[in-house]
Tab-separated table of N, CA and C in Angstrom:
chain	number	residue	atom	x	y	z
A	29	UNK	N	141.760	-30.776	-15.576
A	29	UNK	CA	141.659	-32.029	-14.849
A	29	UNK	C	140.498	-32.846	-15.386
A	30	UNK	N	140.631	-34.146	-15.339
A	30	UNK	CA	139.623	-35.048	-15.868
A	30	UNK	C	138.794	-35.544	-14.700
A	31	UNK	N	137.496	-35.166	-14.669
A	31	UNK	CA	136.717	-35.583	-13.522
A	31	UNK	C	135.271	-35.925	-13.843
A	32	UNK	N	134.859	-35.913	-15.089
A	32	UNK	CA	133.514	-36.328	-15.444
A	32	UNK	C	133.594	-37.460	-16.446
A	33	UNK	N	132.476	-38.167	-16.625
A	33	UNK	CA	132.437	-39.272	-17.581
A	33	UNK	C	132.759	-38.773	-18.984
A	34	UNK	N	132.223	-37.602	-19.340
A	34	UNK	CA	132.493	-37.035	-20.663
A	34	UNK	C	133.971	-36.703	-20.823
A	35	UNK	N	134.591	-36.174	-19.770
A	35	UNK	CA	136.004	-35.826	-19.815
A	35	UNK	C	136.909	-37.052	-19.854
A	36	UNK	N	136.378	-38.212	-19.420
A	36	UNK	CA	137.223	-39.394	-19.337
A	36	UNK	C	137.503	-40.005	-20.698
A	37	UNK	N	136.786	-39.608	-21.728
A	37	UNK	CA	137.042	-40.113	-23.069
A	37	UNK	C	138.114	-39.257	-23.730
A	38	UNK	N	138.952	-39.910	-24.525
A	38	UNK	CA	139.997	-39.166	-25.218
A	38	UNK	C	139.352	-38.175	-26.175
A	39	UNK	N	139.778	-36.947	-26.124
A	39	UNK	CA	139.212	-35.878	-26.941
A	39	UNK	C	140.307	-35.358	-27.861
A	40	UNK	N	140.226	-35.734	-29.127
A	40	UNK	CA	141.231	-35.340	-30.106
A	40	UNK	C	141.328	-33.822	-30.216
A	41	UNK	N	140.194	-33.150	-30.241
A	41	UNK	CA	140.207	-31.693	-30.364
A	41	UNK	C	140.925	-31.053	-29.175
A	42	UNK	N	140.662	-31.571	-27.972
A	42	UNK	CA	141.319	-31.036	-26.776
A	42	UNK	C	142.831	-31.256	-26.861
A	43	UNK	N	143.245	-32.446	-27.307
A	43	UNK	CA	144.670	-32.732	-27.405
A	43	UNK	C	145.336	-31.827	-28.440
A	44	UNK	N	144.727	-31.658	-29.603
A	44	UNK	CA	145.309	-30.810	-30.644
A	44	UNK	C	145.383	-29.365	-30.170
A	45	UNK	N	144.377	-28.912	-29.444
A	45	UNK	CA	144.402	-27.561	-28.885
A	45	UNK	C	145.574	-27.403	-27.915
A	46	UNK	N	145.803	-28.431	-27.079
A	46	UNK	CA	146.935	-28.375	-26.150
A	46	UNK	C	148.253	-28.386	-26.917
A	47	UNK	N	148.346	-29.200	-27.973
A	47	UNK	CA	149.566	-29.266	-28.775
A	47	UNK	C	149.838	-27.917	-29.445
A	48	UNK	N	148.783	-27.287	-29.964
A	48	UNK	CA	148.938	-25.971	-30.592
A	48	UNK	C	149.396	-24.937	-29.558
A	49	UNK	N	148.789	-24.981	-28.373
A	49	UNK	CA	149.171	-24.031	-27.316
A	49	UNK	C	150.649	-24.197	-26.963
A	50	UNK	N	151.096	-25.436	-26.914
A	50	UNK	CA	152.506	-25.683	-26.587
A	50	UNK	C	153.411	-25.144	-27.685
A	51	UNK	N	153.001	-25.306	-28.930
A	51	UNK	CA	153.882	-24.911	-30.030
A	51	UNK	C	153.933	-23.401	-30.245
A	52	UNK	N	152.968	-22.668	-29.704
A	52	UNK	CA	152.944	-21.217	-29.920
A	52	UNK	C	153.236	-20.425	-28.643
A	53	UNK	N	153.669	-21.095	-27.592
A	53	UNK	CA	153.871	-20.447	-26.297
A	53	UNK	C	155.306	-19.990	-26.097
A	54	UNK	N	155.456	-19.111	-25.116
A	54	UNK	CA	156.793	-18.764	-24.648
A	54	UNK	C	157.360	-19.988	-23.942
A	55	UNK	N	158.632	-19.993	-23.627
A	55	UNK	CA	159.262	-21.185	-23.038
A	55	UNK	C	158.573	-21.629	-21.753
A	56	UNK	N	158.280	-20.698	-20.840
A	56	UNK	CA	157.664	-21.107	-19.571
A	56	UNK	C	156.243	-21.625	-19.800
A	57	UNK	N	155.489	-20.976	-20.667
A	57	UNK	CA	154.146	-21.453	-20.981
A	57	UNK	C	154.206	-22.761	-21.752
A	58	UNK	N	155.227	-22.904	-22.601
A	58	UNK	CA	155.420	-24.132	-23.371
A	58	UNK	C	155.622	-25.303	-22.420
A	59	UNK	N	156.507	-25.126	-21.439
A	59	UNK	CA	156.756	-26.196	-20.466
A	59	UNK	C	155.477	-26.569	-19.731
A	60	UNK	N	154.700	-25.582	-19.373
A	60	UNK	CA	153.433	-25.804	-18.677
A	60	UNK	C	152.461	-26.566	-19.577
A	61	UNK	N	152.353	-26.169	-20.835
A	61	UNK	CA	151.431	-26.808	-21.774
A	61	UNK	C	151.836	-28.253	-22.038
A	62	UNK	N	153.125	-28.506	-22.155
A	62	UNK	CA	153.601	-29.873	-22.388
A	62	UNK	C	153.319	-30.739	-21.162
A	63	UNK	N	153.523	-30.195	-19.970
A	63	UNK	CA	153.216	-30.947	-18.752
A	63	UNK	C	151.731	-31.282	-18.693
A	64	UNK	N	150.889	-30.330	-19.095
A	64	UNK	CA	149.446	-30.576	-19.105
A	64	UNK	C	149.098	-31.689	-20.095
A	65	UNK	N	149.752	-31.689	-21.282
A	65	UNK	CA	149.511	-32.756	-22.261
A	65	UNK	C	149.928	-34.110	-21.700
A	66	UNK	N	151.099	-34.165	-21.086
A	66	UNK	CA	151.575	-35.429	-20.515
A	66	UNK	C	150.620	-35.930	-19.441
A	67	UNK	N	150.146	-35.042	-18.585
A	67	UNK	CA	149.204	-35.425	-17.543
A	67	UNK	C	147.911	-35.940	-18.167
A	68	UNK	N	147.405	-35.233	-19.141
A	68	UNK	CA	146.172	-35.635	-19.829
A	68	UNK	C	146.334	-37.032	-20.427
A	69	UNK	N	147.451	-37.274	-21.120
A	69	UNK	CA	147.679	-38.577	-21.752
A	69	UNK	C	147.853	-39.679	-20.702
A	70	UNK	N	148.532	-39.364	-19.616
A	70	UNK	CA	148.731	-40.355	-18.553
A	70	UNK	C	147.389	-40.756	-17.943
A	71	UNK	N	146.516	-39.772	-17.691
A	71	UNK	CA	145.189	-40.058	-17.129
A	71	UNK	C	144.389	-40.906	-18.114
A	72	UNK	N	144.460	-40.559	-19.402
A	72	UNK	CA	143.739	-41.335	-20.412
A	72	UNK	C	144.224	-42.782	-20.438
A	73	UNK	N	145.523	-42.966	-20.395
A	73	UNK	CA	146.096	-44.314	-20.432
A	73	UNK	C	145.673	-45.110	-19.196
A	74	UNK	N	145.716	-44.475	-18.024
A	74	UNK	CA	145.321	-45.169	-16.798
A	74	UNK	C	143.853	-45.572	-16.846
A	75	UNK	N	143.014	-44.701	-17.364
A	75	UNK	CA	141.592	-45.019	-17.454
A	75	UNK	C	141.357	-46.178	-18.417
A	76	UNK	N	142.076	-46.207	-19.515
A	76	UNK	CA	141.955	-47.317	-20.461
A	76	UNK	C	142.397	-48.618	-19.813
A	77	UNK	N	143.490	-48.574	-19.077
A	77	UNK	CA	144.003	-49.780	-18.435
A	77	UNK	C	143.041	-50.287	-17.365
A	78	UNK	N	142.372	-49.376	-16.656
A	78	UNK	CA	141.426	-49.785	-15.618
A	78	UNK	C	140.192	-50.440	-16.223
A	79	UNK	N	139.801	-50.024	-17.421
A	79	UNK	CA	138.623	-50.584	-18.078
A	79	UNK	C	138.872	-52.005	-18.558
A	80	UNK	N	140.110	-52.319	-18.923
A	80	UNK	CA	140.426	-53.604	-19.522
A	80	UNK	C	140.985	-54.557	-18.467
A	81	UNK	N	140.380	-55.753	-18.362
A	81	UNK	CA	140.906	-56.722	-17.395
A	81	UNK	C	142.280	-57.213	-17.826
A	82	UNK	N	143.124	-57.498	-16.846
A	82	UNK	CA	144.464	-58.010	-17.144
A	82	UNK	C	144.344	-59.455	-17.595
A	83	UNK	N	145.015	-59.777	-18.670
A	83	UNK	CA	144.957	-61.131	-19.211
A	83	UNK	C	146.159	-61.360	-20.104
A	84	UNK	N	146.082	-62.418	-20.888
A	84	UNK	CA	147.159	-62.684	-21.841
A	84	UNK	C	147.207	-61.609	-22.922
A	85	UNK	N	146.161	-60.797	-23.013
A	85	UNK	CA	146.161	-59.694	-23.984
A	85	UNK	C	147.201	-58.635	-23.635
A	86	UNK	N	147.629	-58.584	-22.358
A	86	UNK	CA	148.660	-57.631	-21.964
A	86	UNK	C	149.936	-57.854	-22.769
A	87	UNK	N	150.291	-59.125	-22.972
A	87	UNK	CA	151.487	-59.448	-23.755
A	87	UNK	C	151.335	-58.948	-25.187
A	88	UNK	N	150.165	-59.196	-25.787
A	88	UNK	CA	149.921	-58.744	-27.165
A	88	UNK	C	149.919	-57.220	-27.260
A	89	UNK	N	149.381	-56.560	-26.244
A	89	UNK	CA	149.352	-55.096	-26.223
A	89	UNK	C	150.771	-54.550	-26.174
A	90	UNK	N	151.634	-55.171	-25.364
A	90	UNK	CA	153.025	-54.726	-25.283
A	90	UNK	C	153.751	-54.971	-26.600
A	91	UNK	N	153.467	-56.087	-27.248
A	91	UNK	CA	154.074	-56.379	-28.549
A	91	UNK	C	153.664	-55.314	-29.569
A	92	UNK	N	152.375	-54.955	-29.552
A	92	UNK	CA	151.886	-53.917	-30.477
A	92	UNK	C	152.538	-52.578	-30.167
A	93	UNK	N	152.677	-52.266	-28.883
A	93	UNK	CA	153.308	-50.997	-28.509
A	93	UNK	C	154.728	-50.920	-29.036
A	94	UNK	N	155.459	-52.011	-28.914
A	94	UNK	CA	156.843	-52.040	-29.421
A	94	UNK	C	156.848	-51.879	-30.931
A	95	UNK	N	155.932	-52.556	-31.606
A	95	UNK	CA	155.838	-52.463	-33.067
A	95	UNK	C	155.549	-51.018	-33.504
A	96	UNK	N	154.570	-50.379	-32.863
A	96	UNK	CA	154.209	-49.008	-33.236
A	96	UNK	C	155.310	-48.020	-32.874
A	97	UNK	N	155.984	-48.267	-31.769
A	97	UNK	CA	157.088	-47.408	-31.361
A	97	UNK	C	158.214	-47.456	-32.396
A	98	UNK	N	158.537	-48.654	-32.867
A	98	UNK	CA	159.577	-48.791	-33.888
A	98	UNK	C	159.167	-48.123	-35.191
A	99	UNK	N	157.905	-48.251	-35.553
A	99	UNK	CA	157.424	-47.612	-36.789
A	99	UNK	C	157.522	-46.092	-36.658
A	100	UNK	N	157.140	-45.556	-35.509
A	100	UNK	CA	157.225	-44.115	-35.278
A	100	UNK	C	158.674	-43.649	-35.391
A	101	UNK	N	159.586	-44.410	-34.766
A	101	UNK	CA	161.007	-44.060	-34.830
A	101	UNK	C	161.521	-44.074	-36.270
A	102	UNK	N	161.044	-45.013	-37.074
A	102	UNK	CA	161.484	-45.064	-38.473
A	102	UNK	C	160.963	-43.853	-39.252
A	103	UNK	N	159.780	-43.376	-38.894
A	103	UNK	CA	159.257	-42.163	-39.542
A	103	UNK	C	160.138	-40.961	-39.192
A	104	UNK	N	160.535	-40.868	-37.924
A	104	UNK	CA	161.414	-39.769	-37.508
A	104	UNK	C	162.731	-39.813	-38.276
A	105	UNK	N	163.274	-41.005	-38.451
A	105	UNK	CA	164.520	-41.153	-39.211
A	105	UNK	C	164.327	-40.697	-40.652
A	106	UNK	N	163.192	-41.039	-41.235
A	106	UNK	CA	162.909	-40.622	-42.615
A	106	UNK	C	162.852	-39.097	-42.710
A	107	UNK	N	162.165	-38.450	-41.766
A	107	UNK	CA	162.098	-36.986	-41.796
A	107	UNK	C	163.481	-36.368	-41.664
A	108	UNK	N	164.307	-36.937	-40.801
A	108	UNK	CA	165.665	-36.436	-40.623
A	108	UNK	C	166.469	-36.583	-41.918
A	109	UNK	N	166.350	-37.721	-42.559
A	109	UNK	CA	167.050	-37.963	-43.833
A	109	UNK	C	166.567	-36.995	-44.905
A	110	UNK	N	165.251	-36.838	-45.004
A	110	UNK	CA	164.697	-35.938	-46.024
A	110	UNK	C	165.145	-34.503	-45.788
A	111	UNK	N	165.174	-34.085	-44.516
A	111	UNK	CA	165.555	-32.700	-44.215
A	111	UNK	C	166.985	-32.428	-44.671
A	112	UNK	N	167.872	-33.416	-44.512
A	112	UNK	CA	169.266	-33.246	-44.923
A	112	UNK	C	169.410	-33.226	-46.446
A	113	UNK	N	168.564	-33.975	-47.142
A	113	UNK	CA	168.670	-34.122	-48.599
A	113	UNK	C	167.966	-33.016	-49.372
A	114	UNK	N	166.832	-32.571	-48.882
A	114	UNK	CA	165.977	-31.678	-49.659
A	114	UNK	C	166.288	-30.208	-49.433
A	115	UNK	N	166.083	-29.481	-50.472
A	115	UNK	CA	166.155	-28.027	-50.383
A	115	UNK	C	164.766	-27.512	-50.742
A	116	UNK	N	164.015	-27.124	-49.723
A	116	UNK	CA	162.663	-26.634	-49.974
A	116	UNK	C	162.732	-25.183	-50.413
A	117	UNK	N	161.820	-24.821	-51.268
A	117	UNK	CA	161.800	-23.462	-51.803
A	117	UNK	C	161.474	-22.433	-50.743
A	118	UNK	N	160.878	-21.362	-51.181
A	118	UNK	CA	160.548	-20.260	-50.279
A	118	UNK	C	159.387	-20.601	-49.346
A	119	UNK	N	158.852	-21.798	-49.505
A	119	UNK	CA	157.777	-22.216	-48.612
A	119	UNK	C	156.417	-21.743	-49.030
A	120	UNK	N	156.283	-21.275	-50.260
A	120	UNK	CA	154.992	-20.775	-50.693
A	120	UNK	C	154.021	-21.907	-50.999
A	121	UNK	N	154.526	-23.070	-51.355
A	121	UNK	CA	153.653	-24.205	-51.643
A	121	UNK	C	153.165	-24.812	-50.336
A	122	UNK	N	151.904	-25.193	-50.310
A	122	UNK	CA	151.300	-25.717	-49.090
A	122	UNK	C	152.007	-26.976	-48.596
A	123	UNK	N	152.312	-27.896	-49.503
A	123	UNK	CA	152.960	-29.142	-49.092
A	123	UNK	C	154.371	-28.883	-48.568
A	124	UNK	N	155.053	-27.867	-49.105
A	124	UNK	CA	156.362	-27.485	-48.552
A	124	UNK	C	156.202	-27.070	-47.092
A	125	UNK	N	155.163	-26.317	-46.809
A	125	UNK	CA	154.910	-25.850	-45.440
A	125	UNK	C	154.612	-27.022	-44.513
A	126	UNK	N	153.808	-27.973	-44.996
A	126	UNK	CA	153.491	-29.149	-44.176
A	126	UNK	C	154.768	-29.930	-43.885
A	127	UNK	N	155.595	-30.118	-44.914
A	127	UNK	CA	156.844	-30.862	-44.736
A	127	UNK	C	157.787	-30.137	-43.782
A	128	UNK	N	157.880	-28.814	-43.903
A	128	UNK	CA	158.708	-28.044	-42.963
A	128	UNK	C	158.206	-28.216	-41.532
A	129	UNK	N	156.892	-28.225	-41.358
A	129	UNK	CA	156.322	-28.447	-40.025
A	129	UNK	C	156.682	-29.817	-39.482
A	130	UNK	N	156.678	-30.811	-40.357
A	130	UNK	CA	157.093	-32.167	-39.941
A	130	UNK	C	158.551	-32.176	-39.528
A	131	UNK	N	159.397	-31.468	-40.280
A	131	UNK	CA	160.820	-31.403	-39.946
A	131	UNK	C	161.021	-30.775	-38.567
A	132	UNK	N	160.330	-29.680	-38.335
A	132	UNK	CA	160.458	-28.987	-37.045
A	132	UNK	C	159.969	-29.879	-35.908
A	133	UNK	N	158.819	-30.497	-36.110
A	133	UNK	CA	158.281	-31.392	-35.084
A	133	UNK	C	159.201	-32.568	-34.803
A	134	UNK	N	159.815	-33.121	-35.856
A	134	UNK	CA	160.668	-34.305	-35.718
A	134	UNK	C	161.984	-34.012	-34.995
A	135	UNK	N	162.348	-32.745	-34.888
A	135	UNK	CA	163.583	-32.421	-34.169
A	135	UNK	C	163.326	-31.652	-32.873
A	136	UNK	N	162.074	-31.621	-32.437
A	136	UNK	CA	161.713	-30.977	-31.175
A	136	UNK	C	161.378	-32.074	-30.164
A	137	UNK	N	162.287	-32.350	-29.234
A	137	UNK	CA	162.135	-33.515	-28.346
A	137	UNK	C	160.795	-33.621	-27.613
A	138	UNK	N	160.278	-32.532	-27.088
A	138	UNK	CA	159.032	-32.613	-26.332
A	138	UNK	C	157.844	-32.937	-27.242
A	139	UNK	N	157.865	-32.432	-28.460
A	139	UNK	CA	156.800	-32.763	-29.405
A	139	UNK	C	156.937	-34.215	-29.845
A	140	UNK	N	158.160	-34.646	-30.090
A	140	UNK	CA	158.408	-36.045	-30.473
A	140	UNK	C	157.853	-36.976	-29.399
A	141	UNK	N	158.121	-36.676	-28.144
A	141	UNK	CA	157.659	-37.521	-27.040
A	141	UNK	C	156.136	-37.539	-26.948
A	142	UNK	N	155.512	-36.374	-27.002
A	142	UNK	CA	154.050	-36.300	-26.892
A	142	UNK	C	153.375	-37.026	-28.057
A	143	UNK	N	153.866	-36.815	-29.272
A	143	UNK	CA	153.253	-37.464	-30.424
A	143	UNK	C	153.513	-38.969	-30.426
A	144	UNK	N	154.654	-39.378	-29.908
A	144	UNK	CA	154.926	-40.817	-29.845
A	144	UNK	C	153.943	-41.504	-28.900
A	145	UNK	N	153.658	-40.864	-27.781
A	145	UNK	CA	152.689	-41.431	-26.842
A	145	UNK	C	151.340	-41.653	-27.510
A	146	UNK	N	150.846	-40.648	-28.211
A	146	UNK	CA	149.526	-40.801	-28.828
A	146	UNK	C	149.587	-41.717	-30.043
A	147	UNK	N	150.694	-41.720	-30.777
A	147	UNK	CA	150.827	-42.605	-31.933
A	147	UNK	C	150.769	-44.069	-31.484
A	148	UNK	N	151.452	-44.380	-30.417
A	148	UNK	CA	151.505	-45.756	-29.935
A	148	UNK	C	150.177	-46.174	-29.298
A	149	UNK	N	149.532	-45.283	-28.563
A	149	UNK	CA	148.369	-45.662	-27.752
A	149	UNK	C	146.996	-45.440	-28.381
A	150	UNK	N	146.877	-44.571	-29.372
A	150	UNK	CA	145.550	-44.215	-29.883
A	150	UNK	C	145.465	-44.455	-31.388
A	151	UNK	N	144.705	-45.482	-31.758
A	151	UNK	CA	144.648	-45.873	-33.173
A	151	UNK	C	144.149	-44.765	-34.107
A	152	UNK	N	143.166	-43.923	-33.736
A	152	UNK	CA	142.769	-42.868	-34.687
A	152	UNK	C	143.919	-41.902	-35.003
A	153	UNK	N	144.728	-41.581	-33.982
A	153	UNK	CA	145.857	-40.688	-34.218
A	153	UNK	C	146.971	-41.405	-34.971
A	154	UNK	N	147.096	-42.709	-34.745
A	154	UNK	CA	148.085	-43.497	-35.482
A	154	UNK	C	147.710	-43.519	-36.971
A	155	UNK	N	146.427	-43.698	-37.260
A	155	UNK	CA	145.968	-43.685	-38.651
A	155	UNK	C	146.235	-42.329	-39.302
A	156	UNK	N	145.971	-41.263	-38.556
A	156	UNK	CA	146.236	-39.917	-39.082
A	156	UNK	C	147.728	-39.720	-39.316
A	157	UNK	N	148.553	-40.179	-38.382
A	157	UNK	CA	150.003	-40.077	-38.547
A	157	UNK	C	150.492	-40.856	-39.756
A	158	UNK	N	149.945	-42.053	-39.942
A	158	UNK	CA	150.320	-42.859	-41.111
A	158	UNK	C	149.912	-42.172	-42.409
A	159	UNK	N	148.735	-41.556	-42.409
A	159	UNK	CA	148.262	-40.843	-43.599
A	159	UNK	C	149.185	-39.663	-43.919
A	160	UNK	N	149.503	-38.878	-42.907
A	160	UNK	CA	150.402	-37.729	-43.113
A	160	UNK	C	151.762	-38.211	-43.620
A	161	UNK	N	152.276	-39.267	-43.019
A	161	UNK	CA	153.577	-39.785	-43.446
A	161	UNK	C	153.522	-40.283	-44.890
A	162	UNK	N	152.451	-40.958	-45.242
A	162	UNK	CA	152.293	-41.444	-46.623
A	162	UNK	C	152.235	-40.273	-47.608
A	163	UNK	N	151.477	-39.228	-47.253
A	163	UNK	CA	151.401	-38.037	-48.105
A	163	UNK	C	152.765	-37.381	-48.269
A	164	UNK	N	153.514	-37.279	-47.176
A	164	UNK	CA	154.832	-36.659	-47.231
A	164	UNK	C	155.808	-37.544	-48.023
A	165	UNK	N	155.682	-38.858	-47.885
A	165	UNK	CA	156.545	-39.775	-48.661
A	165	UNK	C	156.302	-39.576	-50.143
A	166	UNK	N	155.042	-39.533	-50.542
A	166	UNK	CA	154.712	-39.322	-51.963
A	166	UNK	C	155.215	-37.963	-52.441
A	167	UNK	N	155.074	-36.949	-51.623
A	167	UNK	CA	155.517	-35.603	-51.977
A	167	UNK	C	157.045	-35.566	-52.163
A	168	UNK	N	157.754	-36.193	-51.228
A	168	UNK	CA	159.236	-36.204	-51.290
A	168	UNK	C	159.709	-36.993	-52.515
A	169	UNK	N	159.044	-38.089	-52.816
A	169	UNK	CA	159.451	-38.898	-53.976
A	169	UNK	C	159.300	-38.142	-55.288
A	170	UNK	N	158.383	-37.184	-55.342
A	170	UNK	CA	158.165	-36.393	-56.560
A	170	UNK	C	159.140	-35.235	-56.671
A	171	UNK	N	159.814	-34.883	-55.601
A	171	UNK	CA	160.749	-33.737	-55.615
A	171	UNK	C	162.048	-34.111	-56.264
């Protein structure tokens, strides 16, 4: 639960730890971990909205959200296309492993939803997502 000033700031390490816990859990623990992530993100979003006064910037924020949401969806489509086209080796290469992880994440609905929330709402994670996607695009183009 978020109840101190320090806890009220978005904590990337905490979020990644929750994401890892969800991905390595049994089904019942997985559901619990995903619910905890959603709650954490919802609280973060509400706190951000309370800090910012409502103004004409709300319209621009919604426009940006739609733009980032569409970009995220296009990345998912690219991963789906690549997965159908590519035949990855035995997975011994590090980049093959990263790409396989992207494929798995892109077809796991709860992970897709959680990552979309942070991609749309948090610019540092959006930058990281763009970097990973760019690296994977370059890797796929060389295959």
